[in-house]
Short mmCIF file of C-alpha atoms in Angstrom, two decimals:
data_model
loop_
_atom_site.label_atom_id
_atom_site.label_comp_id
_atom_site.label_asym_id
_atom_site.label_seq_id
_atom_site.Cartn_x
_atom_site.Cartn_y
_atom_site.Cartn_z
CA MET A 23 -3.89 -35.66 5.50
CA GLN A 24 -2.98 -31.92 4.84
CA HIS A 25 -2.46 -29.80 7.89
CA ILE A 26 -1.63 -26.10 8.75
CA GLU A 27 1.44 -25.34 10.69
CA LEU A 28 0.14 -22.86 13.39
CA ASP A 29 2.85 -20.22 14.36
CA LYS A 30 4.87 -21.16 17.55
CA PRO A 31 3.87 -19.85 20.32
CA ASP A 32 5.64 -16.66 22.22
CA LEU A 33 6.67 -18.46 25.09
CA ASP A 34 8.40 -21.71 26.12
CA PRO A 35 5.50 -24.90 26.87
CA SER A 36 6.40 -24.29 30.27
CA PRO A 37 7.25 -20.44 31.46
CA THR A 38 9.08 -19.36 33.95
CA PRO A 39 7.68 -16.65 36.27
CA ALA A 40 10.00 -14.27 34.74
CA SER A 41 9.40 -14.59 31.18
CA ARG A 42 5.41 -14.34 32.32
CA SER A 43 6.37 -11.21 33.92
CA ASP A 44 8.24 -10.00 30.99
CA ARG A 45 5.44 -10.43 28.55
CA LEU A 46 2.72 -9.07 30.64
CA ARG A 47 5.02 -6.16 30.96
CA SER A 48 5.37 -5.81 27.28
CA ILE A 49 1.43 -6.21 26.90
CA VAL A 50 1.13 -3.37 29.32
CA ARG A 51 3.49 -1.11 27.98
CA HIS A 52 2.94 -1.60 24.20
CA ASP A 53 -0.33 -3.61 23.28
CA LEU A 54 -2.69 -1.99 25.92
CA PRO A 55 -2.22 1.37 24.67
CA SER A 56 -2.15 0.38 21.06
CA SER A 57 -5.50 -1.73 21.63
CA LEU A 58 -7.26 1.53 22.98
CA VAL A 59 -6.24 3.76 19.70
CA VAL A 60 -7.44 0.91 17.39
CA PHE A 61 -10.63 0.74 19.31
CA LEU A 62 -11.18 4.57 18.66
CA VAL A 63 -10.71 4.19 15.19
CA ALA A 64 -12.66 0.87 14.65
CA LEU A 65 -15.71 2.00 16.50
CA PRO A 66 -16.90 4.82 14.21
CA LEU A 67 -15.63 3.23 11.05
CA SER A 68 -17.77 -0.05 12.06
CA LEU A 69 -20.96 2.21 12.52
CA GLY A 70 -20.46 4.16 9.33
CA ILE A 71 -19.64 0.80 7.27
CA ALA A 72 -22.82 -0.78 8.75
CA ILE A 73 -24.95 2.12 7.54
CA ALA A 74 -23.31 2.15 4.35
CA SER A 75 -24.26 -1.22 3.62
CA ASP A 76 -27.77 -0.79 4.73
CA ALA A 77 -27.32 -3.40 7.46
CA PRO A 78 -28.31 -2.83 11.12
CA VAL A 79 -26.00 -0.54 12.69
CA LEU A 80 -25.01 -2.77 15.44
CA ALA A 81 -24.37 -5.20 12.81
CA GLY A 82 -20.96 -3.46 12.51
CA LEU A 83 -20.02 -3.50 16.33
CA ILE A 84 -20.78 -7.02 16.37
CA ALA A 85 -18.49 -7.97 13.40
CA ALA A 86 -15.81 -5.58 14.86
CA ILE A 87 -16.05 -7.39 18.36
CA VAL A 88 -15.95 -10.82 16.42
CA GLY A 89 -13.08 -9.91 14.12
CA GLY A 90 -10.92 -8.52 17.04
CA ILE A 91 -10.96 -11.51 19.40
CA ILE A 92 -11.73 -14.46 17.08
CA GLY A 93 -9.67 -13.23 14.25
CA GLY A 94 -6.78 -12.07 16.70
CA ALA A 95 -6.82 -15.00 18.65
CA LEU A 96 -6.38 -17.57 15.53
CA ALA A 97 -4.37 -14.88 13.15
CA GLY A 98 -1.62 -15.77 11.10
CA SER A 99 -0.71 -12.26 11.15
CA PRO A 100 -0.29 -10.90 14.49
CA LEU A 101 -0.68 -7.23 14.15
CA GLN A 102 -3.36 -7.27 11.42
CA VAL A 103 -6.72 -5.93 12.51
CA SER A 104 -9.84 -7.21 10.96
CA GLY A 105 -13.59 -6.27 11.18
CA PRO A 106 -15.85 -5.04 8.49
CA ALA A 107 -14.25 -3.50 5.77
CA ALA A 108 -15.41 -0.47 3.51
CA GLY A 109 -14.50 -2.67 0.67
CA LEU A 110 -17.16 -5.16 1.35
CA THR A 111 -20.11 -2.24 1.54
CA VAL A 112 -21.42 -2.52 -2.13
CA VAL A 113 -21.61 -6.43 -1.90
CA VAL A 114 -23.15 -6.59 1.21
CA ALA A 115 -25.81 -3.52 0.23
CA ASP A 116 -26.41 -5.63 -3.04
CA LEU A 117 -26.90 -8.89 -0.77
CA ILE A 118 -29.43 -7.01 1.34
CA ALA A 119 -31.25 -5.59 -1.35
CA GLU A 120 -31.74 -8.95 -3.11
CA PHE A 121 -31.93 -11.47 -0.03
CA GLY A 122 -32.73 -9.84 3.00
CA TRP A 123 -30.32 -9.32 6.18
CA GLY A 124 -31.01 -12.97 7.39
CA VAL A 125 -29.95 -14.33 3.95
CA THR A 126 -27.06 -12.28 4.09
CA CYS A 127 -25.77 -13.36 7.43
CA LEU A 128 -26.08 -17.04 6.07
CA ILE A 129 -23.97 -16.11 2.98
CA THR A 130 -21.26 -14.68 5.22
CA ALA A 131 -21.23 -17.60 7.51
CA ALA A 132 -20.97 -20.05 4.57
CA ALA A 133 -18.10 -17.83 3.03
CA GLY A 134 -16.34 -18.33 6.43
CA VAL A 135 -16.60 -22.12 6.02
CA MET A 136 -15.22 -21.94 2.41
CA GLN A 137 -12.46 -19.96 3.66
CA ILE A 138 -11.71 -22.36 6.47
CA LEU A 139 -11.40 -25.36 3.58
CA LEU A 140 -9.17 -23.12 1.67
CA GLY A 141 -7.08 -22.19 4.53
CA PHE A 142 -6.55 -26.27 5.43
CA SER A 143 -6.02 -26.62 1.46
CA ARG A 144 -2.91 -24.26 1.61
CA VAL A 145 -4.07 -22.23 -1.28
CA ALA A 146 -3.80 -19.20 0.45
CA ARG A 147 -0.75 -17.74 -1.52
CA ALA A 148 -2.39 -18.61 -5.13
CA ALA A 149 -4.65 -15.38 -3.94
CA LEU A 150 -1.26 -13.10 -4.52
CA ALA A 151 -1.24 -14.19 -8.17
CA ILE A 152 -4.30 -11.47 -8.92
CA SER A 153 -2.84 -8.46 -10.90
CA PRO A 154 -2.71 -5.86 -7.98
CA VAL A 155 -3.97 -3.23 -10.64
CA VAL A 156 -7.30 -4.90 -10.36
CA VAL A 157 -7.45 -5.07 -6.88
CA HIS A 158 -6.50 -1.36 -6.59
CA ALA A 159 -8.91 -0.45 -9.00
CA MET A 160 -11.66 -2.53 -7.17
CA LEU A 161 -10.98 -0.35 -4.04
CA ALA A 162 -11.29 2.85 -6.07
CA GLY A 163 -14.41 1.74 -7.75
CA ILE A 164 -15.64 1.16 -4.27
CA GLY A 165 -14.41 4.16 -2.44
CA ILE A 166 -15.96 6.63 -5.69
CA THR A 167 -19.53 4.39 -4.91
CA ILE A 168 -19.65 5.01 -1.43
CA ALA A 169 -18.61 8.87 -1.92
CA LEU A 170 -21.52 9.25 -4.26
CA GLN A 171 -23.92 7.44 -1.91
CA GLN A 172 -22.90 9.17 1.27
CA THR A 173 -22.95 12.73 -0.66
CA HIS A 174 -26.70 12.23 -1.02
CA VAL A 175 -26.92 11.54 2.76
CA LEU A 176 -24.69 14.39 3.63
CA LEU A 177 -27.17 16.69 1.49
CA GLY A 178 -30.14 15.34 3.55
CA GLY A 179 -31.35 12.91 1.08
CA GLU A 180 -31.37 8.95 0.47
CA SER A 181 -28.83 7.38 -1.67
CA HIS A 182 -29.69 5.09 -4.47
CA SER A 183 -28.40 1.78 -5.47
CA SER A 184 -27.90 2.56 -8.78
CA ALA A 185 -24.25 4.98 -9.08
CA TRP A 186 -25.63 6.64 -12.35
CA VAL A 187 -28.63 7.44 -10.54
CA ASN A 188 -26.72 9.13 -7.93
CA VAL A 189 -24.57 11.15 -10.51
CA VAL A 190 -27.92 12.11 -12.51
CA GLU A 191 -29.68 13.47 -9.22
CA LEU A 192 -26.76 15.04 -7.33
CA PRO A 193 -27.43 18.29 -8.96
CA ALA A 194 -31.06 18.58 -7.90
CA GLN A 195 -30.04 16.90 -4.44
CA ILE A 196 -27.61 19.96 -3.83
CA ILE A 197 -30.23 22.55 -4.58
CA GLY A 198 -32.48 21.00 -2.13
CA ALA A 199 -29.92 20.01 0.22
CA HIS A 200 -30.79 20.27 4.19
CA ARG A 201 -28.06 23.08 5.30
CA PRO A 202 -27.85 22.15 8.97
CA GLY A 203 -26.90 18.44 7.82
CA VAL A 204 -24.61 19.63 5.29
CA ILE A 205 -22.83 21.94 7.95
CA LEU A 206 -22.15 19.04 10.08
CA GLY A 207 -21.00 16.67 7.44
CA LEU A 208 -18.66 19.56 6.17
CA LEU A 209 -17.26 19.86 9.57
CA VAL A 210 -16.25 16.13 9.80
CA ILE A 211 -14.71 16.51 6.19
CA ALA A 212 -12.81 19.39 7.13
CA ILE A 213 -11.64 18.02 10.85
CA MET A 214 -10.50 14.91 9.19
CA VAL A 215 -8.35 16.71 6.22
CA CYS A 216 -6.90 18.97 9.01
CA TRP A 217 -6.18 16.20 11.70
CA ARG A 218 -3.07 14.97 9.81
CA TRP A 219 -1.21 18.56 10.91
CA ALA A 220 -2.36 17.95 14.51
CA PRO A 221 0.08 18.97 17.07
CA ALA A 222 2.41 15.60 18.11
CA LYS A 223 0.63 15.54 21.58
CA LEU A 224 -2.73 15.24 20.07
CA ALA A 225 -1.95 13.21 16.77
CA PRO A 226 -1.99 9.97 18.59
CA VAL A 227 -5.69 10.38 18.94
CA PRO A 228 -7.54 9.41 15.93
CA GLY A 229 -8.96 11.87 13.77
CA PRO A 230 -12.16 9.97 12.68
CA LEU A 231 -13.07 9.99 16.41
CA VAL A 232 -12.33 13.66 17.20
CA ALA A 233 -14.44 14.59 14.11
CA ILE A 234 -17.43 12.19 15.28
CA VAL A 235 -17.14 13.51 18.83
CA VAL A 236 -16.74 17.30 18.13
CA VAL A 237 -19.57 17.21 15.85
CA THR A 238 -22.02 15.36 17.79
CA VAL A 239 -21.28 17.60 20.58
CA VAL A 240 -21.81 20.46 18.38
CA SER A 241 -25.03 19.18 17.29
CA VAL A 242 -26.34 18.62 20.62
CA VAL A 243 -25.48 21.85 22.24
CA PHE A 244 -26.57 24.26 19.48
CA PRO A 245 -30.20 23.84 18.06
CA PHE A 246 -29.54 21.36 15.13
CA HIS A 247 -32.41 19.69 13.85
CA VAL A 248 -30.95 16.70 12.04
CA SER A 249 -31.43 13.18 11.64
CA ARG A 250 -29.55 11.01 14.06
CA ILE A 251 -28.62 7.26 13.97
CA THR A 252 -31.62 5.17 15.01
CA LEU A 253 -30.90 1.81 16.73
CA GLU A 254 -33.26 -1.22 17.13
CA GLY A 255 -32.64 -2.21 20.54
CA SER A 256 -29.14 -3.11 22.25
CA VAL A 257 -26.37 -5.45 20.99
CA LEU A 258 -28.05 -8.41 22.64
CA ASP A 259 -31.19 -7.76 20.68
CA ALA A 260 -29.31 -7.15 17.44
CA LEU A 261 -28.03 -11.20 17.90
CA GLN A 262 -29.86 -13.36 15.52
CA LEU A 263 -29.55 -16.36 13.57
CA PRO A 264 -29.37 -16.51 9.78
CA THR A 265 -32.26 -17.00 7.80
CA ILE A 266 -32.41 -20.20 5.20
CA PRO A 267 -33.77 -18.90 1.94
CA HIS A 268 -36.98 -20.12 -0.09
CA GLY A 269 -35.46 -21.14 -3.37
CA GLY A 270 -32.91 -19.05 -5.34
CA TRP A 271 -30.08 -21.29 -4.48
CA GLY A 272 -27.80 -20.41 -7.54
CA ALA A 273 -27.80 -16.84 -6.59
CA VAL A 274 -26.80 -17.46 -2.94
CA ALA A 275 -23.98 -19.61 -4.16
CA ILE A 276 -22.63 -16.71 -6.34
CA GLY A 277 -22.98 -14.48 -3.36
CA ILE A 278 -20.94 -17.07 -1.07
CA ILE A 279 -18.24 -17.13 -3.73
CA THR A 280 -18.36 -13.22 -4.17
CA VAL A 281 -17.91 -12.86 -0.41
CA THR A 282 -15.16 -15.57 0.11
CA LEU A 283 -12.97 -14.01 -2.85
CA ILE A 284 -13.11 -10.70 -1.95
CA THR A 285 -12.58 -11.23 2.10
CA SER A 286 -10.08 -13.56 1.35
CA VAL A 287 -8.00 -11.43 -1.22
CA GLN A 288 -8.31 -7.97 0.76
CA SER A 289 -7.39 -10.08 3.99
CA LEU A 290 -4.31 -11.63 2.45
CA LEU A 291 -3.30 -8.51 0.29
CA THR A 292 -3.78 -6.44 3.72
CA ALA A 293 -1.58 -9.03 5.61
CA VAL A 294 1.13 -8.53 3.23
CA ALA A 295 1.16 -4.94 3.27
CA THR A 296 1.21 -4.84 7.20
CA ASP A 297 4.11 -7.16 7.06
CA ARG A 298 6.24 -3.95 5.17
CA MET A 299 5.16 -2.01 8.26
CA HIS A 300 6.88 -3.94 11.19
CA SER A 301 10.07 -6.36 11.71
CA GLY A 302 8.09 -8.72 13.74
CA PRO A 303 7.05 -11.95 12.92
CA ARG A 304 5.94 -12.82 9.16
CA THR A 305 2.34 -13.73 8.40
CA GLU A 306 1.36 -17.55 7.85
CA LEU A 307 -1.22 -16.70 4.90
CA ASN A 308 -2.98 -20.13 5.27
CA ARG A 309 -3.50 -19.79 9.17
CA GLU A 310 -4.61 -16.15 8.33
CA LEU A 311 -7.04 -17.39 5.86
CA VAL A 312 -8.51 -19.95 8.27
CA ALA A 313 -8.98 -17.08 11.15
CA GLN A 314 -10.71 -15.10 8.78
CA GLY A 315 -13.15 -18.17 7.80
CA ALA A 316 -13.50 -18.64 11.71
CA SER A 317 -14.14 -14.79 12.29
CA ASN A 318 -16.98 -15.02 9.44
CA LEU A 319 -18.65 -18.01 10.56
CA VAL A 320 -18.96 -16.78 14.31
CA SER A 321 -19.79 -13.40 12.60
CA GLY A 322 -22.38 -14.54 10.17
CA THR A 323 -23.93 -16.84 12.72
CA ILE A 324 -24.91 -14.59 15.09
CA GLY A 325 -25.98 -11.48 13.03
CA GLY A 326 -22.60 -9.48 12.34
CA LEU A 327 -21.18 -8.01 8.90
CA PRO A 328 -18.45 -9.86 6.93
CA ILE A 329 -15.07 -9.47 8.15
CA ALA A 330 -11.68 -9.04 6.29
CA GLY A 331 -8.45 -7.29 7.30
CA VAL A 332 -8.43 -3.62 7.23
CA ILE A 333 -5.35 -1.92 6.45
CA VAL A 334 -6.43 1.35 8.28
CA ARG A 335 -6.81 -0.59 11.72
CA SER A 336 -3.87 -2.73 11.32
CA SER A 337 -1.61 0.60 10.37
CA ALA A 338 -3.04 2.27 13.49
CA ASN A 339 -2.17 -0.69 15.51
CA ILE A 340 1.48 -0.77 13.89
CA LYS A 341 1.92 2.98 14.35
CA ALA A 342 0.59 3.08 18.00
CA GLY A 343 3.54 0.41 18.81
CA ALA A 344 1.61 -3.08 19.03
CA LYS A 345 4.12 -5.91 19.26
CA THR A 346 1.55 -8.82 19.74
CA ARG A 347 -2.04 -10.37 19.08
CA ALA A 348 -2.90 -9.12 22.40
CA SER A 349 -3.63 -5.82 21.09
CA THR A 350 -5.94 -7.07 18.27
CA ILE A 351 -7.80 -9.14 20.76
CA LEU A 352 -8.05 -6.20 23.47
CA HIS A 353 -9.44 -3.78 21.06
CA GLY A 354 -12.18 -6.47 20.30
CA PHE A 355 -13.16 -6.29 24.22
CA TRP A 356 -13.23 -2.56 24.40
CA ILE A 357 -15.64 -2.53 21.68
CA LEU A 358 -17.79 -5.21 23.64
CA LEU A 359 -17.50 -3.30 26.65
CA PHE A 360 -18.74 0.04 25.16
CA ALA A 361 -21.60 -1.65 23.02
CA LEU A 362 -23.06 -3.28 26.06
CA PRO A 363 -23.93 0.11 28.18
CA PHE A 364 -23.16 2.73 26.00
CA ALA A 365 -24.77 2.04 22.60
CA GLY A 366 -27.46 4.26 23.37
CA LEU A 367 -24.97 7.05 22.87
CA ILE A 368 -24.63 5.98 19.32
CA GLU A 369 -28.12 7.57 18.60
CA LEU A 370 -27.04 10.87 19.24
CA ILE A 371 -24.63 10.86 16.14
CA PRO A 372 -25.90 12.78 13.30
CA SER A 373 -26.49 10.83 10.06
CA ALA A 374 -24.61 13.35 8.13
CA ALA A 375 -21.53 13.28 10.59
CA LEU A 376 -21.14 9.69 9.73
CA ALA A 377 -21.95 10.52 5.85
CA GLY A 378 -18.97 12.71 6.05
CA LEU A 379 -16.99 10.27 7.64
CA LEU A 380 -17.36 7.61 5.05
CA ILE A 381 -16.96 10.27 2.12
CA VAL A 382 -13.35 10.64 3.31
CA ILE A 383 -12.95 6.89 3.62
CA GLY A 384 -14.18 6.23 0.16
CA ILE A 385 -11.79 9.01 -1.49
CA GLN A 386 -9.07 7.44 0.57
CA LEU A 387 -9.45 4.14 -0.87
CA LEU A 388 -8.07 6.15 -4.31
CA GLN A 389 -4.66 6.39 -3.27
CA PRO A 390 -2.34 8.45 -5.69
CA ALA A 391 0.19 5.85 -5.29
CA HIS A 392 -1.65 3.26 -6.98
CA ILE A 393 -2.64 5.73 -9.47
CA GLU A 394 0.93 6.53 -10.38
CA ALA A 395 2.20 3.11 -10.18
CA ALA A 396 -0.63 1.73 -12.71
CA VAL A 397 0.97 5.19 -15.38
CA LYS A 398 4.08 3.91 -14.82
CA THR A 399 3.51 -0.05 -15.28
CA GLY A 400 1.27 0.88 -18.37
CA ASP A 401 -1.60 -0.47 -16.69
CA PHE A 402 -3.86 2.73 -16.41
CA ALA A 403 -6.24 1.74 -18.73
CA ILE A 404 -6.82 -1.57 -16.94
CA TYR A 405 -7.06 0.43 -14.11
CA LEU A 406 -9.57 2.80 -15.35
CA VAL A 407 -11.56 0.32 -17.19
CA THR A 408 -12.26 -1.54 -13.65
CA ILE A 409 -13.21 1.49 -12.08
CA VAL A 410 -15.92 2.42 -14.25
CA ALA A 411 -17.22 -1.10 -14.37
CA VAL A 412 -17.37 -1.86 -10.75
CA VAL A 413 -19.13 1.74 -10.28
CA PHE A 414 -21.75 1.60 -12.92
CA LEU A 415 -22.32 -2.24 -13.55
CA ASN A 416 -21.58 -4.13 -10.23
CA LEU A 417 -18.45 -5.14 -8.08
CA LEU A 418 -18.28 -8.61 -9.55
CA HIS A 419 -18.49 -7.70 -13.20
CA GLY A 420 -16.09 -4.97 -12.49
CA VAL A 421 -13.11 -7.47 -11.17
CA MET A 422 -13.98 -9.83 -13.80
CA ILE A 423 -13.81 -7.35 -16.56
CA GLY A 424 -10.57 -6.17 -14.92
CA LEU A 425 -9.01 -9.78 -14.78
CA VAL A 426 -9.80 -10.55 -18.09
CA LEU A 427 -8.15 -7.26 -19.62
CA ALA A 428 -5.28 -7.55 -17.45
CA ILE A 429 -4.76 -11.13 -19.19
CA ALA A 430 -5.55 -9.92 -22.51
CA MET A 431 -2.70 -7.31 -21.84
CA THR A 432 -0.03 -9.43 -21.01
CA GLY A 433 -0.76 -11.62 -23.90
CA TRP A 434 -0.52 -8.59 -26.10
CA ARG A 435 2.50 -7.67 -24.53
CA VAL A 436 3.97 -11.18 -25.46
CA VAL A 437 2.93 -10.91 -29.03
CA ARG A 438 4.22 -7.37 -29.19
CA ALA A 439 7.76 -8.04 -28.35
CA LYS A 440 9.83 -5.30 -29.21
CA VAL A 441 11.41 -5.92 -32.56
CA GLU A 442 13.10 -3.09 -34.47
CA ALA A 443 15.57 -2.46 -36.95
CA HIS A 444 17.16 0.82 -38.03
CA PRO A 445 20.74 1.81 -40.04
CA VAL A 446 23.20 3.46 -37.95
CA GLY A 447 26.12 4.73 -40.70
CA ASP A 448 26.55 1.88 -42.84
CA GLU A 449 25.50 -0.60 -40.48
CA TRP A 450 22.34 -2.01 -39.37
CA ARG A 451 21.12 -2.58 -35.71
CA VAL A 452 18.34 -5.01 -34.63
CA ILE A 453 16.63 -4.86 -31.44
CA VAL A 454 14.90 -8.00 -29.52
CA GLU A 455 13.20 -7.45 -26.21
CA GLY A 456 10.46 -8.93 -24.10
CA ALA A 457 9.32 -12.13 -24.21
CA CYS A 458 10.20 -13.36 -27.80
CA THR A 459 7.75 -16.67 -28.63
CA PHE A 460 6.21 -17.89 -31.39
CA LEU A 461 3.42 -15.38 -31.23
CA SER A 462 6.04 -12.79 -32.45
CA LEU A 463 7.14 -14.71 -35.41
CA PRO A 464 4.96 -12.54 -37.78
CA ARG A 465 6.74 -9.17 -36.58
CA LEU A 466 10.17 -10.88 -35.61
CA THR A 467 10.58 -12.29 -39.53
CA ARG A 468 8.99 -9.09 -41.40
CA VAL A 469 11.69 -6.83 -39.55
CA LEU A 470 14.44 -9.38 -40.29
CA ALA A 471 13.38 -9.53 -43.98
CA SER A 472 13.84 -5.53 -44.35
CA ILE A 473 17.09 -5.90 -43.45
CA PRO A 474 19.40 -5.27 -46.90
CA GLU A 475 21.84 -8.02 -48.02
CA ARG A 476 25.39 -7.47 -47.61
CA THR A 477 25.17 -5.55 -44.78
CA THR A 478 26.75 -5.78 -41.23
CA VAL A 479 24.11 -6.25 -38.66
CA THR A 480 24.47 -5.95 -34.81
CA LEU A 481 21.71 -7.97 -33.07
CA HIS A 482 20.90 -6.89 -29.87
CA ILE A 483 19.36 -9.53 -27.60
CA ALA A 484 17.46 -8.42 -24.53
CA VAL A 485 15.16 -10.93 -23.76
CA ASN A 486 13.81 -12.64 -20.64
CA TYR A 487 12.23 -15.52 -22.68
CA LEU A 488 13.12 -16.91 -26.19
CA ASP A 489 11.52 -20.17 -27.46
CA HIS A 490 12.48 -22.52 -29.83
CA ALA A 491 10.37 -21.07 -32.90
CA ALA A 492 11.67 -17.66 -32.39
CA HIS A 493 15.39 -18.95 -31.66
CA GLN A 494 14.93 -21.03 -35.34
CA ALA A 495 13.83 -18.02 -37.29
CA ILE A 496 17.03 -16.04 -35.93
CA THR A 497 19.09 -18.85 -36.55
CA ASP A 498 17.73 -19.20 -40.05
CA TRP A 499 18.08 -15.50 -41.11
CA GLN A 500 20.98 -15.11 -39.73
CA GLN A 501 22.56 -18.25 -42.11
CA GLN A 502 20.76 -16.74 -44.93
CA HIS A 503 22.54 -13.11 -44.43
CA HIS A 504 25.80 -14.90 -44.37
CA ALA A 505 25.03 -16.79 -47.33
CA THR A 506 24.31 -13.39 -49.19
CA GLY A 507 27.64 -11.74 -47.96
CA GLY A 508 26.26 -10.35 -45.19
CA SER A 509 27.77 -10.45 -41.41
CA VAL A 510 25.78 -10.51 -38.33
CA ARG A 511 27.25 -9.97 -34.54
CA ILE A 512 25.02 -10.82 -31.47
CA ASP A 513 25.18 -8.22 -28.78
CA GLY A 514 24.57 -10.40 -25.41
CA THR A 515 25.32 -13.60 -24.36
CA LEU A 516 23.67 -16.54 -26.27
CA LYS A 517 23.25 -19.71 -23.89
CA GLN A 518 21.01 -22.39 -25.22
CA GLY A 519 19.05 -25.00 -23.23
CA HIS A 520 17.18 -27.58 -24.63
CA SER A 521 14.04 -28.91 -22.57
CA ARG A 522 11.20 -30.40 -24.43
CA ARG A 523 12.24 -29.17 -27.42
CA LYS A 524 12.48 -25.65 -26.66
CA GLU A 525 15.49 -23.36 -26.71
CA ALA A 526 16.17 -20.08 -24.33
CA VAL A 527 18.34 -17.17 -24.82
CA HIS A 528 19.16 -15.47 -21.72
CA LEU A 529 21.08 -12.00 -21.48
CA ALA A 530 23.56 -12.17 -18.88
CA GLU A 531 23.21 -9.33 -16.42
CA GLY A 532 25.83 -6.36 -16.46
CA LYS A 533 27.91 -8.66 -19.38
CA THR A 534 27.85 -7.37 -22.95
CA GLN A 535 29.63 -9.67 -25.38
CA ALA A 536 30.12 -10.09 -29.07
CA GLN A 537 29.50 -13.57 -30.58
CA GLN A 538 29.10 -14.92 -33.92
CA VAL A 539 26.79 -17.62 -34.17
#
């Protein structure tokens, strides 16, 4: 029976009073302040993501509480913070439009069960095999979709489910914009953009919180007549059990698979990225997947949004000095304590203010570093096509198109191994680079056949893989060239390893040798 090896506890089974005291001091000194920072970051983000998902507003807070307490307690990544994620807004909005909120909660809970099973199956690391350029493009496409939708809200209108309709109707929306709301939304954007240059003493305060509080106060003090967030009861009233659908189980199953894959991949990739930010314990990926599944199971069961690891909250947690999972757990308790008596304060927040916040979040998902990496690696076409498909089709189709294109591009690169021949004085130089397999034989044999007889040839081999067919083609041509009065020199180290009738040629790094075969 397979099992998950949980992280070893931070303390011995029978901790001494001194060790307990040291741990408590560490939590008070590092994790308690960090948890307050993460709480202040998570609060406005959770509300905004719920609104962008067309879900009940308080469902965002429920998911943040569950992600902090349940996800933090079970997590395989001690410093990762889980909660409602911007990367899921498009999916959740589509599910709610198709099935309603109750069935969407069922899908979330079922996705949690699937994540738990996947975690116990120890397949978490397989999720990292997905091409990063597709994941980055998926997030960028979601960011563009969020920004388009929330621009209409900021201008005083309503967003549409179709990105194309949002684009087409944007000019008319700009002309008929509700000016007080536009002013408040733009003020939120300005504060968040400028907060990166805040004085050192103020920098620890989260920019999103500052923007929402300042704009809300302005909207209350001055005579701004704008629409505000509307709550349907308290957090306790928002708790509800999932609804069983009446038919359409095939579509429900697709929804479950979609939520499972997106939440799992995002959480695992975020955990890996989080590991690069600190020097503490590394993530146990299978345990993290089980923790995410437990969080989604509980969140869906009580009426919360789907949960995933979130890089914004995780990075804020680490930068604030968190040392253990206590920070993540405590931030969930702070949200719970706020939501019970102070949820009414949320109704003072202008809708345009949260729209401005979401526009910034959406734009931030288009990271210049990801675009630069896609250009350098030659994957920009994959990146661009995936974004367009995510925005104008839907998330699932966009990701599938991106994955198929990435696989096709990989195959094309294998087929198009670099094989060139050109004269250098009285001699010829042949270059073979990349992965040279039987798929490259047409090009390889054509280039070799173009070399004149009775010439001196230097064959430069810098391949990371050369299969039996390609090796045989080079050997046959070499023997033929020698027979017609020519000579061939091999630039590189030719090593043959036989396995299942295959031979490989490897270029020894840092060495250049000449050898005749």
